[in-house]
CSV table of C-alpha atoms in Angstrom, one decimal:
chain,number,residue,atom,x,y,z
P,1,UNK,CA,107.6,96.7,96.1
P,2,UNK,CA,104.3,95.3,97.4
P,3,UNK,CA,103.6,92.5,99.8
P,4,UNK,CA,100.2,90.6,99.6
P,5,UNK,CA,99.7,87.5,102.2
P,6,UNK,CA,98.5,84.8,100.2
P,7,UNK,CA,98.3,83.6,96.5
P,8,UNK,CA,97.4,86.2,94.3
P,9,UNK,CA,94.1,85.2,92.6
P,10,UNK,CA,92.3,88.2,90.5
P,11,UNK,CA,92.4,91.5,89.5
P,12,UNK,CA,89.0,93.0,89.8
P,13,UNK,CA,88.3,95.5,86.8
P,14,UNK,CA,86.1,98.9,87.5
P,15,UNK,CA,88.6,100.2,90.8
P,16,UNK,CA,85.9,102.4,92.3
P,17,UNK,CA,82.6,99.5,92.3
P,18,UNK,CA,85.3,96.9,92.8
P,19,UNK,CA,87.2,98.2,96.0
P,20,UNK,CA,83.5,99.1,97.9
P,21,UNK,CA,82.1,95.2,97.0
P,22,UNK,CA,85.5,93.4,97.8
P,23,UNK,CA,85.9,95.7,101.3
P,24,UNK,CA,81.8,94.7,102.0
P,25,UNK,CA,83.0,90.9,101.6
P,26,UNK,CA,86.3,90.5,103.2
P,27,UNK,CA,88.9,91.7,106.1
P,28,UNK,CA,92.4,91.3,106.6
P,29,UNK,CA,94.2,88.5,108.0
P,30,UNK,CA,93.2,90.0,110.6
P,31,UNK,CA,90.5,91.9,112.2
P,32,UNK,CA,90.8,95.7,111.9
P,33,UNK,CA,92.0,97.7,114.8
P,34,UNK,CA,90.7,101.3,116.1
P,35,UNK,CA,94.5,102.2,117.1
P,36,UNK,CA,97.7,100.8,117.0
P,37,UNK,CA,97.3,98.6,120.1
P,38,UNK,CA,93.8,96.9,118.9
P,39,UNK,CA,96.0,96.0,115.8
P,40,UNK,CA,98.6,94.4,118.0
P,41,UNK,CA,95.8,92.9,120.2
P,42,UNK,CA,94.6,91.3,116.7
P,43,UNK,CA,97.4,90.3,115.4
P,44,UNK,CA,98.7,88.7,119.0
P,45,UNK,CA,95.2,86.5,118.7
P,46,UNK,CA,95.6,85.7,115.6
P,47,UNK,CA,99.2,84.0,116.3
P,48,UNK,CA,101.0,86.5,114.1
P,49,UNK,CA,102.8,87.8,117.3
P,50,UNK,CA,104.3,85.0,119.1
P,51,UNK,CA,106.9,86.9,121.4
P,52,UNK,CA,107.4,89.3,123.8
P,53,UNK,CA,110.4,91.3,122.1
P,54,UNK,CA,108.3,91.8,119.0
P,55,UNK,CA,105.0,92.6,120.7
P,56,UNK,CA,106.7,95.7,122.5
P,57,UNK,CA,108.7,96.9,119.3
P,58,UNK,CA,105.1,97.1,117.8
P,59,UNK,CA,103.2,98.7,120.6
P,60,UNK,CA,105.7,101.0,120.3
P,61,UNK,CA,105.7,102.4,117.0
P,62,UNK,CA,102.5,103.7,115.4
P,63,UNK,CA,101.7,102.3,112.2
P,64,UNK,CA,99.9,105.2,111.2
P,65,UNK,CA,102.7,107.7,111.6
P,66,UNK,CA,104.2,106.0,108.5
P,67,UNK,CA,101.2,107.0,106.7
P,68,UNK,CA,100.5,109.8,104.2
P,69,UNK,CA,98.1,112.2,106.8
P,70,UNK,CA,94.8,111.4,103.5
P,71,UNK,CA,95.4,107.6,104.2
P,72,UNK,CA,96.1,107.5,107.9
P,73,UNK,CA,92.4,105.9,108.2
P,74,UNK,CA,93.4,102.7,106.0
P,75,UNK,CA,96.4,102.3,108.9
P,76,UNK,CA,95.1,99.8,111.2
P,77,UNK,CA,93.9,97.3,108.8
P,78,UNK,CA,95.5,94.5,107.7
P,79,UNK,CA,96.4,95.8,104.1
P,80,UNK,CA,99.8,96.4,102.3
P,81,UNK,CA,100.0,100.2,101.4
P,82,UNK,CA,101.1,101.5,98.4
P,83,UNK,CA,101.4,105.5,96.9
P,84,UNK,CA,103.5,106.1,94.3
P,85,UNK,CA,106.8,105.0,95.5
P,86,UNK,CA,106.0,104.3,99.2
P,87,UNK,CA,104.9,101.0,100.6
P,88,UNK,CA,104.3,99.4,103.4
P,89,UNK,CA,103.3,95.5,103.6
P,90,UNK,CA,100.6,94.4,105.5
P,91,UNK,CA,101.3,93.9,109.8
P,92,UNK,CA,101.0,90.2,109.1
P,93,UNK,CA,103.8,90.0,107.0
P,94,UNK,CA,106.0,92.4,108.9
P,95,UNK,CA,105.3,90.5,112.3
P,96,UNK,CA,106.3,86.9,110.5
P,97,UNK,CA,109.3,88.6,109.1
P,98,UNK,CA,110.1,89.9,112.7
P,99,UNK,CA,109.6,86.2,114.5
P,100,UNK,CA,111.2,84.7,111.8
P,101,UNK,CA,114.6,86.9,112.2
P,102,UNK,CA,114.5,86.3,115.9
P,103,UNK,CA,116.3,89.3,116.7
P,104,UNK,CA,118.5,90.1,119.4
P,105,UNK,CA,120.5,92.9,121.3
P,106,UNK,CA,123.9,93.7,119.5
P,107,UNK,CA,122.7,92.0,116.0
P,108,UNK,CA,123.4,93.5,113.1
P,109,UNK,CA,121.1,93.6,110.6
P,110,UNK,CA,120.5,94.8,106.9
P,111,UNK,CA,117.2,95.8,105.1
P,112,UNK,CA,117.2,95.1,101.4
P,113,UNK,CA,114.0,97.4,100.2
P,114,UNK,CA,113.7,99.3,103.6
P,115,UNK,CA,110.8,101.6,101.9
P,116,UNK,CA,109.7,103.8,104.8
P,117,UNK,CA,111.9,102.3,106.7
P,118,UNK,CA,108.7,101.4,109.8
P,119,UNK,CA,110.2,97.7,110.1
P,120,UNK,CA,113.9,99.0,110.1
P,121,UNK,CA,112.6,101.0,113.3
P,122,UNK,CA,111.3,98.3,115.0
P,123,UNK,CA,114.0,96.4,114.5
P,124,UNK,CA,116.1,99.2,115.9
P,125,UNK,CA,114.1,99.3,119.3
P,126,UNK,CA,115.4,95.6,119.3
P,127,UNK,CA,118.8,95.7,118.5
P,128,UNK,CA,119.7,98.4,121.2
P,129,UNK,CA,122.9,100.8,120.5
P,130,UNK,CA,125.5,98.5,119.9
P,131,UNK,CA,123.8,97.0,117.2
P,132,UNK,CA,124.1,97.4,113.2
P,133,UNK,CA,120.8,98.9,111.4
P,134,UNK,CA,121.4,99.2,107.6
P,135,UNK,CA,118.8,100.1,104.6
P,136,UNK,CA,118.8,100.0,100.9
P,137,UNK,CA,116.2,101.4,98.8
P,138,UNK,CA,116.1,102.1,95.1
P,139,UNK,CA,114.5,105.4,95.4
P,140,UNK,CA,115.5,108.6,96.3
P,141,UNK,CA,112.5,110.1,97.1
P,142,UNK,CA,111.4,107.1,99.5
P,143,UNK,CA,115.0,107.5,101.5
P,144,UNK,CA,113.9,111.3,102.4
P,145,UNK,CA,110.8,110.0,103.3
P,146,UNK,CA,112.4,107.7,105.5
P,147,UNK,CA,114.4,110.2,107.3
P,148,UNK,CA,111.2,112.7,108.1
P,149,UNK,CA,109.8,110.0,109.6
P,150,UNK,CA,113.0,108.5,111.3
P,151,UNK,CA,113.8,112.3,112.6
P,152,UNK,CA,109.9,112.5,113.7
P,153,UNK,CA,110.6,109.3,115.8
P,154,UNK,CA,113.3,110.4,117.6
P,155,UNK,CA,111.8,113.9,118.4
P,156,UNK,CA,108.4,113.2,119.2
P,157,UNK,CA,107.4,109.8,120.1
P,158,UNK,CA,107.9,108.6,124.0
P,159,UNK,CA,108.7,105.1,123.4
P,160,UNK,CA,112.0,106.1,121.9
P,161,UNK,CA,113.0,106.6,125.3
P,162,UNK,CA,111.6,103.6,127.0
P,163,UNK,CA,113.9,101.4,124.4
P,164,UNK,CA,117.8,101.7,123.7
P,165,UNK,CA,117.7,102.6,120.1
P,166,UNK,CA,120.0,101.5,117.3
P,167,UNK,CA,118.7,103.8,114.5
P,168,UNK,CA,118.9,102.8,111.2
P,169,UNK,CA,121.0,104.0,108.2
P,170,UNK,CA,119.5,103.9,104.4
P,171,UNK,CA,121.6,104.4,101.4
P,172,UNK,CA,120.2,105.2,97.7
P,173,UNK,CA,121.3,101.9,95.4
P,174,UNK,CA,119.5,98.9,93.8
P,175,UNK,CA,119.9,95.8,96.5
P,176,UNK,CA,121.6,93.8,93.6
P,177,UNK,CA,124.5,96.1,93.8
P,178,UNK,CA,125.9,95.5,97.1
P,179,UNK,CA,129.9,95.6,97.1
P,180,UNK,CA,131.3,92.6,97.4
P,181,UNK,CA,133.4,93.8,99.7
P,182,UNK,CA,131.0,94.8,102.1
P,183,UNK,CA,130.6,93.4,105.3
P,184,UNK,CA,128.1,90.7,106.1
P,185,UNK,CA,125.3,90.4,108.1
P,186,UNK,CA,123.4,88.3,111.7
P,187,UNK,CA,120.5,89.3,109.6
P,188,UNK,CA,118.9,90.1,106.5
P,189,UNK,CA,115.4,90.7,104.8
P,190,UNK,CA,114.6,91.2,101.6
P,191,UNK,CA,111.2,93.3,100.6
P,192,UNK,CA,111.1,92.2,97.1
P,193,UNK,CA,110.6,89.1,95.7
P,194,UNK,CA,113.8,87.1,94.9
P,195,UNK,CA,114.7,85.2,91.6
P,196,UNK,CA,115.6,81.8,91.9
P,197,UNK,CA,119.0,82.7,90.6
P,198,UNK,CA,119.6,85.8,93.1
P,199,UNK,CA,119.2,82.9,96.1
P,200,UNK,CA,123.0,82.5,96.2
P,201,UNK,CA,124.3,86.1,96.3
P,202,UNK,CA,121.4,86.8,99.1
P,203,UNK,CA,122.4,83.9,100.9
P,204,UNK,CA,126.7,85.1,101.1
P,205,UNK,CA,125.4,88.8,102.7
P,206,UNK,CA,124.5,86.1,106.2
P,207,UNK,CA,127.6,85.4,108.4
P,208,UNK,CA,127.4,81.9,109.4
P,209,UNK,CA,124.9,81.8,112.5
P,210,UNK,CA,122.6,84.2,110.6
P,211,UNK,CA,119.3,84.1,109.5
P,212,UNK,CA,117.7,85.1,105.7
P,213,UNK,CA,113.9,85.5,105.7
P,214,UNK,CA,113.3,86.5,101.5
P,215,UNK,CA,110.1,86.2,99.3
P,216,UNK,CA,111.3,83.1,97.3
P,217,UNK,CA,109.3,81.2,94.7
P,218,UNK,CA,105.9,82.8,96.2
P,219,UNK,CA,106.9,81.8,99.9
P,220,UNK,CA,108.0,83.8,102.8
P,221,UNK,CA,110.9,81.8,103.2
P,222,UNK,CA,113.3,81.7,106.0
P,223,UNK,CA,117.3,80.7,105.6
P,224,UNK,CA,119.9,80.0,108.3
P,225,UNK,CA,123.3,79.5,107.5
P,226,UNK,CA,124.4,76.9,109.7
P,227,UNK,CA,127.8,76.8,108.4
P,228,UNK,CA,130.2,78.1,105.3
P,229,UNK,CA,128.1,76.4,102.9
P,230,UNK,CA,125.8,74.5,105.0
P,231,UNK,CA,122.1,76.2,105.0
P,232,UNK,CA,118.4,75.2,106.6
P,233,UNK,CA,115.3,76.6,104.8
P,234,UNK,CA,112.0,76.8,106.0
P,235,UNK,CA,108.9,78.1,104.4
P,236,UNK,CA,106.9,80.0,107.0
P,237,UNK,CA,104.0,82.1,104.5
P,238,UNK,CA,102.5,81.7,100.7
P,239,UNK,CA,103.0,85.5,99.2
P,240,UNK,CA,103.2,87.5,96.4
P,241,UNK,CA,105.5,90.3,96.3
P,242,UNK,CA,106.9,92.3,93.3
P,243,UNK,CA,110.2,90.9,92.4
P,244,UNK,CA,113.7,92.9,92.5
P,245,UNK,CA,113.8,95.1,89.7
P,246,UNK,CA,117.5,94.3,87.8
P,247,UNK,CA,120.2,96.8,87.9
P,248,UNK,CA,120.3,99.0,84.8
P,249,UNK,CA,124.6,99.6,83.6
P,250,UNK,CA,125.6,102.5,83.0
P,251,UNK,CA,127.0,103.8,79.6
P,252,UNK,CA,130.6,102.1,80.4
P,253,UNK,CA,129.0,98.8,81.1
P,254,UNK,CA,130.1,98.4,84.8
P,255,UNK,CA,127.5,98.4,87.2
P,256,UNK,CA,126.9,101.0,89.7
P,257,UNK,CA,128.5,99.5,93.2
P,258,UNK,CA,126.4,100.0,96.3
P,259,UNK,CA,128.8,101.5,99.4
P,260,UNK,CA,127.0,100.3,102.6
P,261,UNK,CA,127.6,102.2,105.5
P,262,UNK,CA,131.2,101.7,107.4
P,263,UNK,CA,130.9,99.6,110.8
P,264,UNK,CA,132.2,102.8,113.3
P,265,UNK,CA,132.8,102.7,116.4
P,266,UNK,CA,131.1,103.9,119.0
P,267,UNK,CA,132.5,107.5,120.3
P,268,UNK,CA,133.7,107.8,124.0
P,269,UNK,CA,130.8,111.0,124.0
P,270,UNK,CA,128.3,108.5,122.8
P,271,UNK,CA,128.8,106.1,124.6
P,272,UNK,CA,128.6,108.3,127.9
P,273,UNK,CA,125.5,109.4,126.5
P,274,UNK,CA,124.2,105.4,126.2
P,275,UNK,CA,125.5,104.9,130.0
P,276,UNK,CA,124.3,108.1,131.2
P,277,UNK,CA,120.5,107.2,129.5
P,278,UNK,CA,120.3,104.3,131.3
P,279,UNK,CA,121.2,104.7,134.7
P,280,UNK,CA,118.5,106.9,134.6
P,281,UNK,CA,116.1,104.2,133.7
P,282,UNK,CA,117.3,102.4,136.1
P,283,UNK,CA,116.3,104.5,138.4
P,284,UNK,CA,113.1,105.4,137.3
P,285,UNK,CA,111.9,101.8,137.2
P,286,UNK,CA,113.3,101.1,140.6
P,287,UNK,CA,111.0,104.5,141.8
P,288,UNK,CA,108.2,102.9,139.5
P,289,UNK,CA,108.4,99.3,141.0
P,290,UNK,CA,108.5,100.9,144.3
P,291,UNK,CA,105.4,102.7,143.8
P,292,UNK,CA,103.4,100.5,141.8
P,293,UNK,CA,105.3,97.5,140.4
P,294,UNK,CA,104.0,98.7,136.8
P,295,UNK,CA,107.9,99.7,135.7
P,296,UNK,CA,108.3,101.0,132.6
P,297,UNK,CA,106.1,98.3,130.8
P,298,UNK,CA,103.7,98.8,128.0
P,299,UNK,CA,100.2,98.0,128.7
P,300,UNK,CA,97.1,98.7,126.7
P,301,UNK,CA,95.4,101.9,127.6
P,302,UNK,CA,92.3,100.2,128.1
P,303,UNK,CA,90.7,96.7,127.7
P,304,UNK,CA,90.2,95.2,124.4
P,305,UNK,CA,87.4,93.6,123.0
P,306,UNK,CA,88.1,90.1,122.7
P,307,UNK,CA,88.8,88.9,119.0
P,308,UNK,CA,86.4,85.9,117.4
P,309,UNK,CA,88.6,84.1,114.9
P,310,UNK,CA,87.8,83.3,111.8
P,311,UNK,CA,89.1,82.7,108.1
P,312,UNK,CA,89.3,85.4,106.5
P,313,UNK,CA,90.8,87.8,103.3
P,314,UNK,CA,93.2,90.1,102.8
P,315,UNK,CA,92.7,93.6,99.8
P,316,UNK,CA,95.8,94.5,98.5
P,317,UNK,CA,95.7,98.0,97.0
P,318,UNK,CA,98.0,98.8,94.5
P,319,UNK,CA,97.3,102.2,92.7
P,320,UNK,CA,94.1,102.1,91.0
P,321,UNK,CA,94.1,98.1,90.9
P,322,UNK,CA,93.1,95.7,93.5
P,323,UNK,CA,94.2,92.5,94.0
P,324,UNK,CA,92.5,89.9,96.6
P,325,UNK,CA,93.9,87.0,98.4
P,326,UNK,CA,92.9,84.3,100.9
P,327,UNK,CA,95.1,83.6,104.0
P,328,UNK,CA,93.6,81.1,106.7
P,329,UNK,CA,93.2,82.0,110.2
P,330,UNK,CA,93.9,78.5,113.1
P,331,UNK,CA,90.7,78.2,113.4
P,332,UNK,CA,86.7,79.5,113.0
P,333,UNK,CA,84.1,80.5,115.8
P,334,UNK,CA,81.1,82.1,114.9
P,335,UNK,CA,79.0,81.0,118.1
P,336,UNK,CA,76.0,83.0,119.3
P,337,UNK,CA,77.5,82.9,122.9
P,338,UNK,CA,80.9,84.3,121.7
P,339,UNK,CA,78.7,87.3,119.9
P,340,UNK,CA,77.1,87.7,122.9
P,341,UNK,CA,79.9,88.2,124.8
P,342,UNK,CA,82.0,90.3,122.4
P,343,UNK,CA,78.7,92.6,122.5
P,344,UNK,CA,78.8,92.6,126.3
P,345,UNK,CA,82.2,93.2,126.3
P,346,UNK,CA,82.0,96.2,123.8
P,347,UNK,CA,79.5,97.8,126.1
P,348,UNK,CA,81.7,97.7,129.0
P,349,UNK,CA,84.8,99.0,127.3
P,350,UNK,CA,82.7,102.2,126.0
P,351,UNK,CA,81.6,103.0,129.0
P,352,UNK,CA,84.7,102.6,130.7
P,353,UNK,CA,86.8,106.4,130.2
P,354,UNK,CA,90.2,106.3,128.8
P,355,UNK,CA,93.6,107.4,131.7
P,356,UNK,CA,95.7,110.3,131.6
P,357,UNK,CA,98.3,109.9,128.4
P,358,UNK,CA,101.5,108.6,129.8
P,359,UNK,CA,104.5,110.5,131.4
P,360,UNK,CA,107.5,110.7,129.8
P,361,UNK,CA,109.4,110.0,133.2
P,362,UNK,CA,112.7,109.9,131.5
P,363,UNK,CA,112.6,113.4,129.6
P,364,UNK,CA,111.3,115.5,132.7
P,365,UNK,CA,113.9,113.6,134.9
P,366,UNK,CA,116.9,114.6,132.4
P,367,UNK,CA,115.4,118.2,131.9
P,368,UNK,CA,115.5,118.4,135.9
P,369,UNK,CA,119.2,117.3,136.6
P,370,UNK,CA,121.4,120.9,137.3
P,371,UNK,CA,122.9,120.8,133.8
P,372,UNK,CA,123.5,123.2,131.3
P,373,UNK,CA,121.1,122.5,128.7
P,374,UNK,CA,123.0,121.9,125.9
P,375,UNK,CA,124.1,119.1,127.6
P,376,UNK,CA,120.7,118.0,128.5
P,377,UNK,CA,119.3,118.1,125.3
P,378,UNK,CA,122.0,116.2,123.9
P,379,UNK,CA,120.9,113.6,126.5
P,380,UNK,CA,117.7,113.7,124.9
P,381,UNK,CA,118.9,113.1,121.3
P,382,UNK,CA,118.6,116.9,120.3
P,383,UNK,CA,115.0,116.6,120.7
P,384,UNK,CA,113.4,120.1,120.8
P,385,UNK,CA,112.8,122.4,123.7
């Protein structure tokens, strides 16, 4: 399940000449990024990033950690990603799909193709911990690659404890499968591209009030359900995605039924742990406003060149064939004066040295309180010592 922004126009012949001439020629949508944040700075000045919620889930997740480690270097472009099974679409798509859900606290919220399961983790940061976060992926192999990297998250990264996490749940099945009995969904994406005849049965997973964003007919489209059988669409991208491969019956005939995961309940233990969590926040950002008046807020490390826009292309690998696209950017500027100034700019940002890496004021604040430390670790979400 590929994504590729645009209209699919050729596939180039010869991989190995073809890729080096096509990456001499083009870009992404949009400009590449040295780190996660210059890809965010991009994609913010390119309009792809229209929102405060989204910006932070973005900042806060590293693209790259998705990555095999041998194609970590091809992370902060603006290219779908695909190896074998894996995939990942291209930051312009997942950032339009994450506007166009408009996501909210307590949502729940159902992946169809979560892959890596990278946009089901943003979405998390979003959704906080009474919210629902439910994958299905058709292969095996890509759900246990989802969990190292979910489990890696949680254990490792700081911004899982700036955030109230809902974190997600992936279950093995073909999308096309669901139970009807299942429950249904404030949200829904679908990573594949949907048949014109698989519209309906996407369309009764919303509750009313929800909102569908799909690959339908070559279009990024975007569904609300406004009322039992009352819908809005709106086409927000042109796209080519891969289309939903068709359940396979098994010997008897019947199809093989998809269980989603039941809604529980929070536990009273959990949820003391959810309380606990942030009245500590609380009180660190009350110390931090004190102090400085920074609070717990993401910034960029250091300044940004600024971004010149400019229509540009998107490469799309996909194994051993590439396909290219065009996707327009609002406008073009190719001024001497703004080279100049990017130039200036680039000289003062190298010269400028990079901070201290940020504290993890929450972790050595819970490691400090006179626990035992069982119980402080489970604070911590089992993280290591």
């Amino acid at each position: 399940m590929w994504t590729n922004p645009g209209t699919q126009a050729e596939m180039l012949q010869s991989p190995a000449e073809s890729v080096l001439s096509v990456i001499l020629n083009m870009g992404g949508a949009v400009s590449a990024g040295e780190d996660n944040d210059e890809l965010i700075d991009n994609l913010k000045e390119a309009q792809y990033i229209r929102t405060e919620l989204v910006e932070q889930a973005f900042r806060a997740i590293d693209r790259a950690d998705y990555y095999l480690e041998e194609f970590k270097e091809n992370a902060y472009k603006d290219l779908a990603w695909k190896h074998g099974n894996i995939h990942l679409s291209a930051p312009c798509i997942y950032s339009e799909v994450m506007e166009a859900l408009d996501l909210q606290p307590g949502l729940s919220f159902l992946n169809l193709g979560s892959g890596t399961g990278y946009l089901s983790s943003m979405v998390g940061l979003i959704l906080g911990p009474f919210g629902v976060n439910h994958g299905v992926e058709l292969h095996s192999d890509v759900i246990e690659y989802a969990k190292q990297k979910l489990d890696f998250f949680i254990r490792t990264s700081d911004s899982f404890d700036k955030f109230d996490f809902c974190e997600p749940s992936f279950v093995t099945g073909n999308c096309l499968e669901i139970s009807p009995d299942c429950s249904q969904y404030d949200r829904v994406y679908c990573g594949a591209g949907v048949q014109k005849e698989h519209e309906e049965y996407m369309k009764n997973l919303l509750k009313v009030g929800g909102i569908l964003v799909m690959p339908l007919e070559e279009k990024l489209t975007k569904i609300t359900r406004t009322g039992p059988s009352a819908w809005e669409t709106k086409k927000i991208l042109a796209v080519s995605f891969a289309p939903l491969i068709q359940p396979c019956h098994s010997e008897s005939g019947k199809s093989r039924l998809v269980q989603l995961p039941p809604l529980a309940v929070r536990s009273l233990q959990d949820l003391a742990r959810i309380a606990i969590r942030r009245a500590i926040k609380k009180i660190i950002h009350q110390e931090s406003l004190s102090k400085s008046g920074n609070g717990l807020k993401n910034t960029p490390r250091f300044k940004r060149r600024r971004i010149r826009r400019r229509q540009m292309e998107t490469i799309v690998f996909l194994d051993k064939e590439v396909f290219a696209s065009r996707i327009s950017n609002p406008s073009e500027d190719n001024s001497c004066e703004d080279l100049e100034e990017e130039r200036r700019e680039e000289e003062k940002t190298s010269a400028e040295s990079k901070p201290d890496p940020p504290v993890n004021f929450l972790r050595q604040k819970v490691l400090s309180l006179p626990l035992p430390d069982p119980l402080k670790y489970y604070l911590l979400y089992y993280r290591e010592k």
